[in-house]
Short mmCIF file of C-alpha atoms in Angstrom, two decimals:
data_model
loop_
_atom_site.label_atom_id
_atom_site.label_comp_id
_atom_site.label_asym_id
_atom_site.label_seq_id
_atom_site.Cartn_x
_atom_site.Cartn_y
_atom_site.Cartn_z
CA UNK A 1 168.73 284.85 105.42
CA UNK A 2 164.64 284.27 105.40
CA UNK A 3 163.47 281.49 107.44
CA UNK A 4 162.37 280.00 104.57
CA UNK A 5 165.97 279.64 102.76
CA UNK A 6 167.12 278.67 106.19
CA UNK A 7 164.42 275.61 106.36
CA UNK A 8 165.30 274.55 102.74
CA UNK A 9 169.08 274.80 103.18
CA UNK A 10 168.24 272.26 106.61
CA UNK A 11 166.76 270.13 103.92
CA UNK A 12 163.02 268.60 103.83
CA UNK A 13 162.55 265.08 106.28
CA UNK A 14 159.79 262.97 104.88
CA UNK A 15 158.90 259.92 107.60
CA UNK A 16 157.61 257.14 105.52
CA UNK A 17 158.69 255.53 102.09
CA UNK A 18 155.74 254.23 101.41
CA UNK A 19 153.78 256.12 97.62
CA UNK A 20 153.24 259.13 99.42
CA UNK A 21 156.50 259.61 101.14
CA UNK A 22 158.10 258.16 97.85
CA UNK A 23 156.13 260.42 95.83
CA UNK A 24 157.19 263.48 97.90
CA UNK A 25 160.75 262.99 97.86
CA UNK A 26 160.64 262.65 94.13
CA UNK A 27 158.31 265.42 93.30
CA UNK A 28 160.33 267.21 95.22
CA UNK A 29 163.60 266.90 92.70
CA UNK A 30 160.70 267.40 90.05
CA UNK A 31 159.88 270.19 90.81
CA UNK A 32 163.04 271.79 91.25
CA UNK A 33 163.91 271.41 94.97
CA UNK A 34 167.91 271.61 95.15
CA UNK A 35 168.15 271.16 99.15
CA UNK A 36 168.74 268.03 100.95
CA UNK A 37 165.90 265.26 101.03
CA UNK A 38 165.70 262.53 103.38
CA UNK A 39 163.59 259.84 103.42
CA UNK A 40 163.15 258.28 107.01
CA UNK A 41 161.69 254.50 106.30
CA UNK A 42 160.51 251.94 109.29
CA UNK A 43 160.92 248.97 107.30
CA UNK A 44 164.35 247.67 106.24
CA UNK A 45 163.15 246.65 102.72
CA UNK A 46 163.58 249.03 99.48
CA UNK A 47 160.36 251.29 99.00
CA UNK A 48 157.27 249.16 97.38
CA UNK A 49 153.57 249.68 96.07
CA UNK A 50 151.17 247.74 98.09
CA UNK A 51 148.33 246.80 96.09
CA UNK A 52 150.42 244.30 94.72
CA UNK A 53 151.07 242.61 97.60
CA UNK A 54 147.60 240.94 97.80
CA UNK A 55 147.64 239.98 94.05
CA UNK A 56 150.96 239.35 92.44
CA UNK A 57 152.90 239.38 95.59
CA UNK A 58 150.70 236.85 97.34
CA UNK A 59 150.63 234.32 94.35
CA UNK A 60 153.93 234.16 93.94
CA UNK A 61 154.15 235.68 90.94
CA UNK A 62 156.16 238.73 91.57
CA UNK A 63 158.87 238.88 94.52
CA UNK A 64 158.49 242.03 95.16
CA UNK A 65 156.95 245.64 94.43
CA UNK A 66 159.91 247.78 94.98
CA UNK A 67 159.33 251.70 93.15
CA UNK A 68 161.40 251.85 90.55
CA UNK A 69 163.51 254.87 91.52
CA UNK A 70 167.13 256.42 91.12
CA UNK A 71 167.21 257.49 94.78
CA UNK A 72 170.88 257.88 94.71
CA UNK A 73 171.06 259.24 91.11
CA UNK A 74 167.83 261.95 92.49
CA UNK A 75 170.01 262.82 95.40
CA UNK A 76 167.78 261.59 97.99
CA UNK A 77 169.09 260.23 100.81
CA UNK A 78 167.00 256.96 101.98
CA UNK A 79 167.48 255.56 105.75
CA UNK A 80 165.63 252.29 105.93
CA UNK A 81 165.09 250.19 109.43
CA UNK A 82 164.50 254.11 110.91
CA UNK A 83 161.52 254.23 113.31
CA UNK A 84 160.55 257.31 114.49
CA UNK A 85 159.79 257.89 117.96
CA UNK A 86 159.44 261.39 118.87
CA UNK A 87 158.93 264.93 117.14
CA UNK A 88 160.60 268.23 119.11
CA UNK A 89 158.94 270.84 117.04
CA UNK A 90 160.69 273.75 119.03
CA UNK A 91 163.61 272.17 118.56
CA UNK A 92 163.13 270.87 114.76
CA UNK A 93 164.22 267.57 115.46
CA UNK A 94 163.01 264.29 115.37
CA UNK A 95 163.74 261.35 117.38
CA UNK A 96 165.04 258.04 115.97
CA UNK A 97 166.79 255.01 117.77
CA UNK A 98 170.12 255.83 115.87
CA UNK A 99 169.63 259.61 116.99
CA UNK A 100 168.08 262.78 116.07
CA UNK A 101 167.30 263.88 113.53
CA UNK A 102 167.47 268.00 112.13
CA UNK A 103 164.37 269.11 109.72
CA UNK A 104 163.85 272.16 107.95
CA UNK A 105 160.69 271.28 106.46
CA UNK A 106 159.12 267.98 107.83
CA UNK A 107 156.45 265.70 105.79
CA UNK A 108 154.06 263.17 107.59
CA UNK A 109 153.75 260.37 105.63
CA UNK A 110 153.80 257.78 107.95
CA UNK A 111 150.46 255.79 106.56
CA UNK A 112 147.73 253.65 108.35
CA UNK A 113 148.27 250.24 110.34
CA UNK A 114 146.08 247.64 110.43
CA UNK A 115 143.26 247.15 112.63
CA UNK A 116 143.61 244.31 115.20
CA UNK A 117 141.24 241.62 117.24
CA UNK A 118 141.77 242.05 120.43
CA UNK A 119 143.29 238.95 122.11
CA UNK A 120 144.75 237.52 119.00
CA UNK A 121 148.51 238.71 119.09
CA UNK A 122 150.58 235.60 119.05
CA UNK A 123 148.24 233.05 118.07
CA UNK A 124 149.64 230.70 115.23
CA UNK A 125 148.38 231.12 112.08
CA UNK A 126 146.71 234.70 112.41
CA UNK A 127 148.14 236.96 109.72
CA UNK A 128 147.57 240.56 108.86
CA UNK A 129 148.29 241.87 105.06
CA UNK A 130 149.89 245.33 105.04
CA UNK A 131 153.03 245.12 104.77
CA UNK A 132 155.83 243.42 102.40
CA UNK A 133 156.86 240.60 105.28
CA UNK A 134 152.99 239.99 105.90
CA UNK A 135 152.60 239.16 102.22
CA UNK A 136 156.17 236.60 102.82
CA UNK A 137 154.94 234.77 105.44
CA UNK A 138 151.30 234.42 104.07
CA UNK A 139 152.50 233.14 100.64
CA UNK A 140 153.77 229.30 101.41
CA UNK A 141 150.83 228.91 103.30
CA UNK A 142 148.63 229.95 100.84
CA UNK A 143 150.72 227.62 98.65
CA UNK A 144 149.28 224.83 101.17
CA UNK A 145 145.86 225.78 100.05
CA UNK A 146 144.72 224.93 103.68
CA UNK A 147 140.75 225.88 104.81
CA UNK A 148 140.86 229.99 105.51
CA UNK A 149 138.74 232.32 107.18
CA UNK A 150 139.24 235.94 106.46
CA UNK A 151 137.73 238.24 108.97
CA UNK A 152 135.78 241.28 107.11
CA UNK A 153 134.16 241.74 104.13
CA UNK A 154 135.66 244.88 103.24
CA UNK A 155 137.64 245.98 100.11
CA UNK A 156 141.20 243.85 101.57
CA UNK A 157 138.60 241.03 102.45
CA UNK A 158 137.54 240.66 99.24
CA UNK A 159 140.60 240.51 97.71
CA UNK A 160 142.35 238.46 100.23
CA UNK A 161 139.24 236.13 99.42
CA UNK A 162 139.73 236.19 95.53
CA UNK A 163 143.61 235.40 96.22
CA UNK A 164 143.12 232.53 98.55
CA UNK A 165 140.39 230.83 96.23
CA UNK A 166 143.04 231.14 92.97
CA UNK A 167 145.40 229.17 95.19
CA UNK A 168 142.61 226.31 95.93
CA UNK A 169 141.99 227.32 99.06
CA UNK A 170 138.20 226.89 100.88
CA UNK A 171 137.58 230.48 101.77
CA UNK A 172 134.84 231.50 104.98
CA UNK A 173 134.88 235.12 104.77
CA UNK A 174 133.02 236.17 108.13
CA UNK A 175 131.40 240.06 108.18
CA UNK A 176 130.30 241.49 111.64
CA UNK A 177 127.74 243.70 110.20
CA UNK A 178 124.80 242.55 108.26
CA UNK A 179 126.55 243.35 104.49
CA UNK A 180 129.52 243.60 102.83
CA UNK A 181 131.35 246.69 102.63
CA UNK A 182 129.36 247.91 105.09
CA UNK A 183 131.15 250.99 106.11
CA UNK A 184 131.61 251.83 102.24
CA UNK A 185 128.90 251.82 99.96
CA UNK A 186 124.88 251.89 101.13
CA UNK A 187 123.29 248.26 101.00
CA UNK A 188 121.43 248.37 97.44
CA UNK A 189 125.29 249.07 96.12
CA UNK A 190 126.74 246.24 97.66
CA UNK A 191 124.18 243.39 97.65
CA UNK A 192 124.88 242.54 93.95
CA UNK A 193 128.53 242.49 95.18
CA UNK A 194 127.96 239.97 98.05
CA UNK A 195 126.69 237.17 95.26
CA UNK A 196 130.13 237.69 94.39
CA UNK A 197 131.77 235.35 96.73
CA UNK A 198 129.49 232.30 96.88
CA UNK A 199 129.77 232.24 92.66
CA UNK A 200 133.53 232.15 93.62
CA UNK A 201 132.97 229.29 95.84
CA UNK A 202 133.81 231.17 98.64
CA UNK A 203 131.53 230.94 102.41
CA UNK A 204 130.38 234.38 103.27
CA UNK A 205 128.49 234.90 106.82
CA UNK A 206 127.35 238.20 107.54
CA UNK A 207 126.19 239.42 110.86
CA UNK A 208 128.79 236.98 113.00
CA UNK A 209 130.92 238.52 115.52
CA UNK A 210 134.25 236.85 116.19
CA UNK A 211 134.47 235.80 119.70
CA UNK A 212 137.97 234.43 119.99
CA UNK A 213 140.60 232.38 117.30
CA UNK A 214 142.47 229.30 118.68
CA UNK A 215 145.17 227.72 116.84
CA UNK A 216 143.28 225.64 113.90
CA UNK A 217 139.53 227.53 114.03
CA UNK A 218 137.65 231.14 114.72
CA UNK A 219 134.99 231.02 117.19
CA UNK A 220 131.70 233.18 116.81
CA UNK A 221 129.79 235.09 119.15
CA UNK A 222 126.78 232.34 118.30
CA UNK A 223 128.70 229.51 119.32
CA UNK A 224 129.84 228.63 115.85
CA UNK A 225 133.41 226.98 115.52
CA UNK A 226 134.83 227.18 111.73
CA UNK A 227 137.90 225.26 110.77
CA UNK A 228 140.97 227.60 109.85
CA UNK A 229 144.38 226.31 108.58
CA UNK A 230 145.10 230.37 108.24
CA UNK A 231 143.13 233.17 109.48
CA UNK A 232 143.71 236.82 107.70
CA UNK A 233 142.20 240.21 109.66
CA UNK A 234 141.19 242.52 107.27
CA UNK A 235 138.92 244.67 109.95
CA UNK A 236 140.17 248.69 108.45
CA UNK A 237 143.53 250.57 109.05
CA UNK A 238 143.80 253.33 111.37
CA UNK A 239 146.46 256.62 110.70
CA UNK A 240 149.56 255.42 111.78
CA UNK A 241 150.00 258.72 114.27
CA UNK A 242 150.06 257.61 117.91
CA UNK A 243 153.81 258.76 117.79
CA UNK A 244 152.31 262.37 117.46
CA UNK A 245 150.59 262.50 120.54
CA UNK A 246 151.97 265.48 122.53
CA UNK A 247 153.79 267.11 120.00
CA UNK A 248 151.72 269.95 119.20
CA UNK A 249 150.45 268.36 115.73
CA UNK A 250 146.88 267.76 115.77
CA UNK A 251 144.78 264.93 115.21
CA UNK A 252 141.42 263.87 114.72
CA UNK A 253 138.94 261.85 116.26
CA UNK A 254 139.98 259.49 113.43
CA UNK A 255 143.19 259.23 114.36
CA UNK A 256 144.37 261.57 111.52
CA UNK A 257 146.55 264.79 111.34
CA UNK A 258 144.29 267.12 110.20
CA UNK A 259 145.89 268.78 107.58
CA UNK A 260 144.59 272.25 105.71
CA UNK A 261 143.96 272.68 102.36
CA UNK A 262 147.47 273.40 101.57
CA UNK A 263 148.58 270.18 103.45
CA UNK A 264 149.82 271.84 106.24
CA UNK A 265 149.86 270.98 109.86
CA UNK A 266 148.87 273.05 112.93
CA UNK A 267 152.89 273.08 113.55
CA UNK A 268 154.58 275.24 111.37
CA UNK A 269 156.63 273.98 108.46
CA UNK A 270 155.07 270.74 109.03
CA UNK A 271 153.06 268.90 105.91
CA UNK A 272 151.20 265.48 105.94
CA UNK A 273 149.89 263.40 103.26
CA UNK A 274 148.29 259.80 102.32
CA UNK A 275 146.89 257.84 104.72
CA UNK A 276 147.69 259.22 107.95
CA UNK A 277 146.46 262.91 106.69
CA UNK A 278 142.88 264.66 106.71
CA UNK A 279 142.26 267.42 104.75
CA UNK A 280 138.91 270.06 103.73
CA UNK A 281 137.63 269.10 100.54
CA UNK A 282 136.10 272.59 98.92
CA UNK A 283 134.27 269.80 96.31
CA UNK A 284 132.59 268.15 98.59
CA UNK A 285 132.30 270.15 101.57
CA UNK A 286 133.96 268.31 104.25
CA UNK A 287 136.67 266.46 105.71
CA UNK A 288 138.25 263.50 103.92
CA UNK A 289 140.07 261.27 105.05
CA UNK A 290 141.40 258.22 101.94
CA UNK A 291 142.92 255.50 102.64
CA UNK A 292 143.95 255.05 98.52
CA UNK A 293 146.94 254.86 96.54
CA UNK A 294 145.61 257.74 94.23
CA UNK A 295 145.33 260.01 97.49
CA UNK A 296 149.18 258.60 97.95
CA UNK A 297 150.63 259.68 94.41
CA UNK A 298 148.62 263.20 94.05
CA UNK A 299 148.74 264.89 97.07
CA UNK A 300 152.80 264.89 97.06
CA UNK A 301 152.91 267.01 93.92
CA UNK A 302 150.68 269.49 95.88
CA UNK A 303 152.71 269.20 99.14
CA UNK A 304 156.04 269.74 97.05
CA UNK A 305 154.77 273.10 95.04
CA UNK A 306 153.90 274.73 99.04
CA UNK A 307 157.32 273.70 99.93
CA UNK A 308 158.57 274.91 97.14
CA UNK A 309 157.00 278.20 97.12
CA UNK A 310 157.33 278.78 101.33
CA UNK A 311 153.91 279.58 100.95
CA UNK A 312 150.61 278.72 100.41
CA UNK A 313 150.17 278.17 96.94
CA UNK A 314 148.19 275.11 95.46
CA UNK A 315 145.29 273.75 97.00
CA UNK A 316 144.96 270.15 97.77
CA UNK A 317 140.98 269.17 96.48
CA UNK A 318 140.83 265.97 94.29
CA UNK A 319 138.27 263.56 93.39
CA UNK A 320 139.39 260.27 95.23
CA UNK A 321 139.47 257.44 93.21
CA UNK A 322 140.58 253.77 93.62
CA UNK A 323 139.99 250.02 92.54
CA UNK A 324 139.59 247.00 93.55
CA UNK A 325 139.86 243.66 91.61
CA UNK A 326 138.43 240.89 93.18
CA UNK A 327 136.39 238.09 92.09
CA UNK A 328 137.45 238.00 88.66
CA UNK A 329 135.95 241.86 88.66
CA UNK A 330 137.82 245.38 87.89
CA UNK A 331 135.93 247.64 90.49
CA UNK A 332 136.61 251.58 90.24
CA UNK A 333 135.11 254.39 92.22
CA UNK A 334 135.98 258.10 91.80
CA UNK A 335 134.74 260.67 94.06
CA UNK A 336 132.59 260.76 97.49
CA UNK A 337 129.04 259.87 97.94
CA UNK A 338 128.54 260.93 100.95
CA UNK A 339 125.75 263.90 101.10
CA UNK A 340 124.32 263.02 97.58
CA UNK A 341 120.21 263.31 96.90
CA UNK A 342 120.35 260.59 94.04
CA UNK A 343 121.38 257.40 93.49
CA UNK A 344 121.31 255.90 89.50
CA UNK A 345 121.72 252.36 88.21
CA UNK A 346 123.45 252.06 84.61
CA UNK A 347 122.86 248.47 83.61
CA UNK A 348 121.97 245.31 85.32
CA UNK A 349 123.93 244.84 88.82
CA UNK A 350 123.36 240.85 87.88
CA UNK A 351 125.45 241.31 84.86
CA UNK A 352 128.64 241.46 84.81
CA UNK A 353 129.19 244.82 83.61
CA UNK A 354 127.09 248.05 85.12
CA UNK A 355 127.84 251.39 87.09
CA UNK A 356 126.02 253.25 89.85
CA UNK A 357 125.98 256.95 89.83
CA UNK A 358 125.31 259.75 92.71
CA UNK A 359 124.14 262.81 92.12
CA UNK A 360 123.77 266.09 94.43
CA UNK A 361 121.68 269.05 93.41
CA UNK A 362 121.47 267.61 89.58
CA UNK A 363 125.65 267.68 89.35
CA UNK A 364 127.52 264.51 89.26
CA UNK A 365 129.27 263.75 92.49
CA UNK A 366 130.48 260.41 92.50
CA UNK A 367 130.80 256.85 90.38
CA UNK A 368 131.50 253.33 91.25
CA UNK A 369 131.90 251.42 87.76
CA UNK A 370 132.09 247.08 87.54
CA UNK A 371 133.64 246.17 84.02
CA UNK A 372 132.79 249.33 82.38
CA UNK A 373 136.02 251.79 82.65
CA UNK A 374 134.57 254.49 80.16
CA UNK A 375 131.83 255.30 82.47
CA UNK A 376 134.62 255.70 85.70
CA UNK A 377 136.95 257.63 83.19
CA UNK A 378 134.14 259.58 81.81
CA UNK A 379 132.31 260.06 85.08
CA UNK A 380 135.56 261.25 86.67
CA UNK A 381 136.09 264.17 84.16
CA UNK A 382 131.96 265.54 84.89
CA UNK A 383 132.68 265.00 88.72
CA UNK A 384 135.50 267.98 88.29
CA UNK A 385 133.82 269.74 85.73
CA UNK A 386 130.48 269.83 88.20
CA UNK A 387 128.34 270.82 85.56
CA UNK A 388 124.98 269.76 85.94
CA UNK A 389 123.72 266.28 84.42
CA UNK A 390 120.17 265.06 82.31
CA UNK A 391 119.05 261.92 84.81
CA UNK A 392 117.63 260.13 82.65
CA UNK A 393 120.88 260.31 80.16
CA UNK A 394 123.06 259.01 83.24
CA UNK A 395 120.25 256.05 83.83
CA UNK A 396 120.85 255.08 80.64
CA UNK A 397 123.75 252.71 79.90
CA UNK A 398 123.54 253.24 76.14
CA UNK A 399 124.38 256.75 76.27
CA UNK A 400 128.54 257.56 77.17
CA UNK A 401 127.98 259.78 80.53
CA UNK A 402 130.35 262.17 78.45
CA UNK A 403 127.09 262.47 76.70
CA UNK A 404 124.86 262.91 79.91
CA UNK A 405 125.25 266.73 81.10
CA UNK A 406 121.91 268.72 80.79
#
């Protein structure tokens, strides 16, 4: 019997139900996969989507976000409430409070947990929003509309923001750097997209360190106090990995397994994917690391056909792509700006519908789109074509970008 039969017949252990564990398990069965599948999850609730959970979730208008999927009838096993603690790679077992557990094949898919201010653990009224309970607890007391400050004027920030302002609340969104989405998109980008929250009637200070948060307000480095009935940290997520220390699997600086371009680990018949995983982009010539729900429902399909084939045979290299609505504004971005020589408006950014566009060596490398979804659709489809583009077609919002290449 080859090694490889032998691994499939011990079945495939995917740790995390979140999209991309999810979306392993089932592409899996897809695909053809006839071993066992197991589906280790920490939480005790069914398997959901997240972005819901600051939109619909949060408002009260949906209970929940479980995936709608036939687990049982897709012969998957699912163990919910399973934490796992430890990997024995020699051994090919993992360790769980309720036991070990035997792999064959093993997929990482354990996501990214929230950032945290220091010093703020088990102060009242201090909420994080990640995670299905998160979105329970913060919902009445949105419901209270009381005064909130969100911490961080990232993407979660934002919509955390637009949420709490639909429920009546007064919203102080407080930024330690100087801008919003600071650690996203370069300054020009985003200062349209700061105006954003004072013509939502929300309070945005940039440049304030948070010094400390006592039960009822946030204090700031300055010696500003601000009023908070709630307080939400949306300060970044970090690869949920600190379990993997020691094991042999290795990580980044980032906190990420650093996955090849097959998805594979530096332990053998070990994949990761999603959030927690790193892996070369061939596109764009380095390392990514996205934290997206795309990143979540493609790479599995990829991860499966390896499996699959015992070998490596598709290539994980896609554009990354995600949205955000906040504001009253559909935001979409597909691909990575990040080493690009040009930088092109399409429209007015004090409108209320334009694009930006980044070029690198006259091809089309990445697009962030506000209200115009042909341009994100259309700029998505040149990004993995990388032919080259006419400049002055692209800087024109007139012309489809379909219509743009030299």
């Amino acid at each position: 019997m080859s090694e490889q039969t032998e691994n499939n017949e011990r079945g495939v252990v995917i740790v995390g139900a979140g999209m991309a564990g999810v979306q392993t398990a089932v592409a899996l069965r897809e695909q053809g996969f006839t071993g066992s599948v197991t589906l280790l999850g920490a939480e005790p609730h069914q398997p959901y989507d997240r972005p819901p959970l600051s939109k619909a979730v949060l408002l009260g208008k949906a209970e929940d976000s479980a995936f709608d999927v036939d687990f049982e009838g897709l012969g998957i096993e699912l163990r919910l409430g399973t934490e796992v603690t430890g990997l024995r790679a020699a051994d090919r077992e993992l360790d769980t409070e309720a036991g070990p557990v035997p792999y064959g094949v093993l997929v990482l898919a354990t996501g990214a947990q929230p950032l945290t201010l220091p010093g703020t653990e088990g102060v009242p009224g201090v909420h994080l929003l990640r995670t299905l309970d998160d979105a329970a607890r913060l919902r009445p007391v949105l419901a209270a509309a009381p005064r909130a400050v969100v911490v961080g004027a990232g993407w979660i920030g934002a919509e955390f923001a637009t949420a709490a302002r639909e429920a009546g609340c007064e919203v102080t969104v407080v930024e330690a750097a100087d801008r919003v989405l600071a650690g996203a998109l370069p300054a020009e980008v985003a200062e349209p997209m700061a105006r954003w929250y004072g013509e939502a009637g929300a309070e945005l200070i940039t440049g304030a360190k948070v010094a400390g948060i006592e039960e009822g307000r946030v204090l700031l480095a300055d010696g500003r106090a601000l009023p908070a009935g709630a307080v939400v940290v949306g300060i970044g997520a970090r690869p949920a990995t600190g379990w993997l220390a020691g094991t042999g699997v290795e990580l980044g600086p980032d906190g990420s397994v650093t996955a090849d371009a097959y998805l594979r680990t530096s332990l053998p018949g070990v994949y990761a994917v999603g959030d927690c995983a790193s892996f070369p982009s061939g596109r764009y010539g380095t390392r990514l690391l996205v934290h997206h729900w795309d990143n979540a429902l493609q790479g599995p399909r990829a991860v499966a056909a390896n499996i699959l084939a015992g070998e490596p045979a598709e290539v994980y290299d896609p554009v990354p792509y995600f949205w955000s609505e906040q504001f009253g504004r559909f935001v979409q971005y597909a691909g990575h700006h990040g080493g690009a020589d040009t930088l092109l408006w399409r429209g007015d950014p004090g409108g209320a519908a334009w694009s930006v566009c980044w070029l690198r060596g006259g091809v089309l490398v990445a697009v962030l789109a506000v209200g115009r979804p042909r341009d994100l659709a259309q700029g998505r489809k040149l990004i993995e074509a990388a032919v080259p583009v006419d400049p002055s077609k692209v800087a024109d919002p007139a012309t489809p970008l379909k219509s743009a290449t030299a």
